[in-house]
Amino acid sequence: MSAGIELRNISKSFVSKKDGTVQTVFEDFSLEVAPGELVSLVGASGTGKTTLLHLVAGLETADAGVIRVGTNATPGRTGMVFQQPRLLDWISVAENIEIAAKSAGQSVAAVPELIEAVGLSEYADAYPSVLSGGQRQRAAVARAFAVDPDIVLFDEPFSALDELTGRKLRLLLQTLLVERSVTGLLVTHNALEAAFLSDRVVVLADRPARIVQDIRVTLARPRSTEDATLFDLHRDIIAHIA
């Protein structure tokens, strides 16, 4: 069973390198993601979406508040997919994914199955440098799932790809999320992507960040990228982005 995410009364500030002023990103901010749920964070640039993801991942520390990933007794295993794949170019695709599995104490026996699931079987022994951008991101998705995650965090994972490749990878991700029952938190500027992948779309605004809309997506899965309801949701999301 997958784990949930809870942020309660979070505060986070930075000191501006430009003028030395204190920039408050979050103040008394709370959000919950239920086990097995995928929540997208959307909003204008500078509203703290990536900072929030980094706080959940443990890449940054909150100034105040509580962050729970899983439970106190059993912290959830977390995978992460970045905008750039960040693969090691001097080892093969398979070895990149095996390293992730080993680092999480997982067997590498499932790696070939993961590589097949993301459509890279014929490139398993290839170096990442020979792959296209879309293929590299497929490998990055496989690497995130190689840790047998309870939770996967996505930071603009498809924004650097062309629309056709991005669409294919959204369909792939939908399949993996359903089959593996993981909890997900997705940062994206693409409102249609958020509507297609999510159970909820959370719209952030202002600094300190606040939730201006929490939109529940009730469409059954699997979903079609051509479903007219998605375009209605897209318009609703866009209408709430400042």
XYZ file of C-alpha atoms in Angstrom:
242
model
C 0.000 0.000 0.000
C 1.338 3.436 -0.920
C 2.078 6.159 1.597
C 0.673 9.649 1.889
C 2.210 13.115 2.228
C 1.366 15.695 4.870
C 2.661 19.255 5.187
C 1.335 21.072 8.241
C 1.901 24.745 9.073
C 5.031 24.978 6.929
C 7.102 28.159 6.823
C 10.090 28.754 4.527
C 12.031 31.915 3.727
C 15.136 32.749 1.717
C 17.536 35.680 1.803
C 17.725 37.289 -1.620
C 21.224 37.141 -3.124
C 20.387 40.273 -5.089
C 19.526 42.716 -2.306
C 19.684 40.770 0.943
C 15.965 41.029 1.674
C 14.042 38.144 3.204
C 11.687 36.444 0.744
C 8.933 34.436 2.437
C 7.815 31.557 0.207
C 5.571 29.733 2.680
C 3.989 30.852 5.917
C 1.733 28.521 7.904
C 1.074 26.471 4.739
C -0.640 23.070 4.859
C -1.357 20.386 2.244
C -2.223 16.687 2.312
C -1.899 14.059 -0.405
C -3.776 10.838 0.325
C -2.140 7.431 -0.249
C -2.443 6.459 -3.918
C -3.425 9.971 -4.981
C -1.634 12.130 -7.552
C -1.784 15.853 -6.879
C -0.511 18.458 -9.321
C 0.782 21.857 -8.241
C 0.193 24.623 -10.766
C 0.519 28.382 -10.624
C 2.521 31.314 -11.890
C 6.323 31.277 -11.674
C 7.618 32.147 -8.232
C 4.709 30.743 -6.235
C 6.865 28.100 -4.544
C 5.923 24.955 -6.452
C 9.441 23.573 -6.838
C 10.425 24.694 -3.335
C 7.498 22.700 -1.951
C 8.601 19.633 -3.907
C 12.158 20.025 -2.591
C 10.852 20.253 0.974
C 8.958 16.981 0.554
C 12.033 15.354 -1.021
C 14.266 16.504 1.825
C 16.421 18.575 -0.536
C 15.561 21.675 1.501
C 14.535 22.148 5.131
C 11.468 24.027 6.362
C 11.985 26.832 8.878
C 8.934 25.655 10.812
C 6.146 23.100 10.587
C 5.850 19.368 10.067
C 6.429 17.319 6.916
C 5.486 13.641 6.884
C 6.206 11.333 3.965
C 4.642 8.001 4.841
C 4.239 7.672 8.593
C 6.452 8.338 11.581
C 6.932 4.582 11.989
C 7.429 3.809 8.279
C 8.767 6.651 6.096
C 7.822 6.134 2.455
C 10.420 5.304 -0.202
C 10.588 8.212 -2.627
C 11.528 8.408 -6.303
C 12.017 11.670 -8.164
C 11.885 12.714 -11.830
C 13.465 16.069 -12.684
C 13.028 18.294 -15.723
C 16.438 17.110 -16.929
C 17.069 13.332 -16.769
C 20.418 13.605 -14.904
C 21.596 10.211 -16.133
C 25.211 9.090 -15.785
C 26.509 9.143 -19.369
C 29.480 6.830 -18.741
C 27.362 3.797 -17.843
C 24.518 2.062 -19.667
C 20.810 2.732 -19.330
C 20.371 -0.520 -17.401
C 23.247 0.320 -15.061
C 21.757 3.761 -14.331
C 18.539 2.098 -13.248
C 20.310 -0.675 -11.325
C 22.244 1.899 -9.275
C 18.965 3.475 -8.161
C 17.544 0.084 -7.180
C 20.660 -0.865 -5.205
C 20.771 2.503 -3.415
C 17.270 1.790 -2.074
C 18.146 -1.767 -1.070
C 16.064 -3.214 -3.882
C 16.863 -6.178 -6.098
C 17.953 -5.445 -9.647
C 15.917 -8.442 -10.861
C 12.988 -6.163 -11.746
C 15.108 -3.759 -13.821
C 14.591 -5.532 -17.192
C 10.824 -5.461 -16.623
C 10.961 -1.728 -15.865
C 13.053 -1.056 -18.945
C 10.516 -2.958 -21.027
C 7.651 -1.031 -19.404
C 9.137 2.295 -20.531
C 9.856 0.981 -24.033
C 13.664 0.921 -23.868
C 14.481 -2.798 -24.054
C 16.580 -2.403 -27.192
C 18.570 0.391 -25.536
C 19.252 -1.325 -22.196
C 22.975 -1.660 -22.934
C 23.288 1.695 -24.695
C 24.860 4.797 -23.191
C 22.436 7.646 -22.442
C 24.319 9.939 -24.841
C 22.912 8.047 -27.848
C 19.283 8.416 -26.706
C 16.820 11.092 -27.737
C 15.464 13.508 -25.148
C 12.272 11.512 -24.827
C 14.161 8.229 -24.444
C 16.387 9.733 -21.759
C 13.330 10.874 -19.836
C 11.818 7.392 -20.155
C 14.989 6.067 -18.538
C 14.651 8.669 -15.774
C 11.083 7.528 -15.103
C 12.250 3.899 -14.906
C 15.012 4.937 -12.496
C 12.469 6.639 -10.204
C 10.315 3.496 -10.122
C 13.341 1.206 -9.603
C 13.421 2.099 -5.898
C 9.977 0.468 -5.536
C 8.631 3.838 -4.401
C 5.650 4.589 -2.251
C 5.829 8.176 -3.497
C 7.145 9.716 -6.723
C 7.869 13.445 -7.055
C 7.842 15.029 -10.508
C 9.431 18.426 -11.192
C 8.313 19.590 -14.655
C 9.269 16.158 -16.066
C 8.026 16.693 -19.620
C 8.395 20.457 -20.104
C 11.586 20.167 -22.172
C 10.018 17.707 -24.637
C 8.069 18.329 -27.827
C 4.299 17.935 -27.542
C 4.064 14.534 -29.246
C 6.816 13.015 -27.076
C 5.329 14.619 -23.980
C 1.935 13.120 -24.767
C 3.417 9.628 -25.144
C 5.208 9.940 -21.814
C 2.068 11.161 -20.047
C 0.275 8.037 -21.266
C 3.196 5.914 -20.061
C 3.186 7.618 -16.667
C -0.568 7.145 -16.320
C -0.095 3.400 -16.846
C 2.741 3.142 -14.310
C 0.849 5.128 -11.670
C -2.213 2.903 -11.989
C -0.311 -0.399 -12.113
C 1.978 0.403 -9.184
C -0.473 2.339 -6.964
C 2.013 5.009 -5.927
C 1.342 8.434 -4.475
C 2.474 11.305 -6.689
C 3.184 15.022 -6.435
C 3.647 16.763 -9.786
C 4.883 20.307 -10.427
C 3.867 21.547 -13.872
C 3.069 24.698 -15.823
C 0.939 22.623 -18.203
C -2.685 22.806 -17.023
C -3.814 20.128 -19.491
C -1.094 17.773 -18.268
C -2.244 18.399 -14.697
C -5.852 17.627 -15.596
C -4.915 14.443 -17.474
C -2.686 12.916 -14.798
C -4.145 14.114 -11.517
C -6.729 13.202 -8.946
C -6.502 16.791 -7.670
C -5.050 19.986 -9.083
C -3.890 22.517 -6.497
C -3.498 26.091 -7.774
C -0.962 28.212 -5.875
C -0.708 31.995 -5.893
C 1.161 34.864 -4.286
C 4.052 34.916 -1.844
C 3.781 33.622 0.766
C 2.084 30.872 -1.235
C -1.555 30.098 -0.649
C -3.974 27.620 -2.209
C -6.499 29.529 -4.314
C -8.239 26.449 -5.720
C -8.203 22.717 -5.068
C -9.849 21.036 -8.053
C -10.838 17.368 -7.860
C -10.581 15.387 -11.112
C -13.208 12.646 -11.108
C -12.501 11.109 -14.519
C -11.955 7.343 -14.411
C -8.674 5.867 -15.598
C -7.411 5.073 -18.120
C -8.053 8.514 -19.568
C -7.936 9.674 -23.157
C -5.960 12.790 -24.056
C -8.847 13.703 -26.372
C -11.578 13.617 -23.688
C -13.575 16.852 -23.918
C -13.905 16.941 -20.127
C -10.144 17.455 -19.852
C -10.384 20.625 -21.895
C -13.143 21.909 -19.608
C -10.899 21.215 -16.621
C -8.013 22.903 -18.420
C -10.054 26.093 -18.804
C -11.085 25.926 -15.139
C -7.469 25.595 -14.004
C -6.248 28.415 -16.252
C -9.002 30.698 -14.926
C -7.584 30.376 -11.392
C -3.903 30.920 -12.232
C -2.928 34.497 -11.410
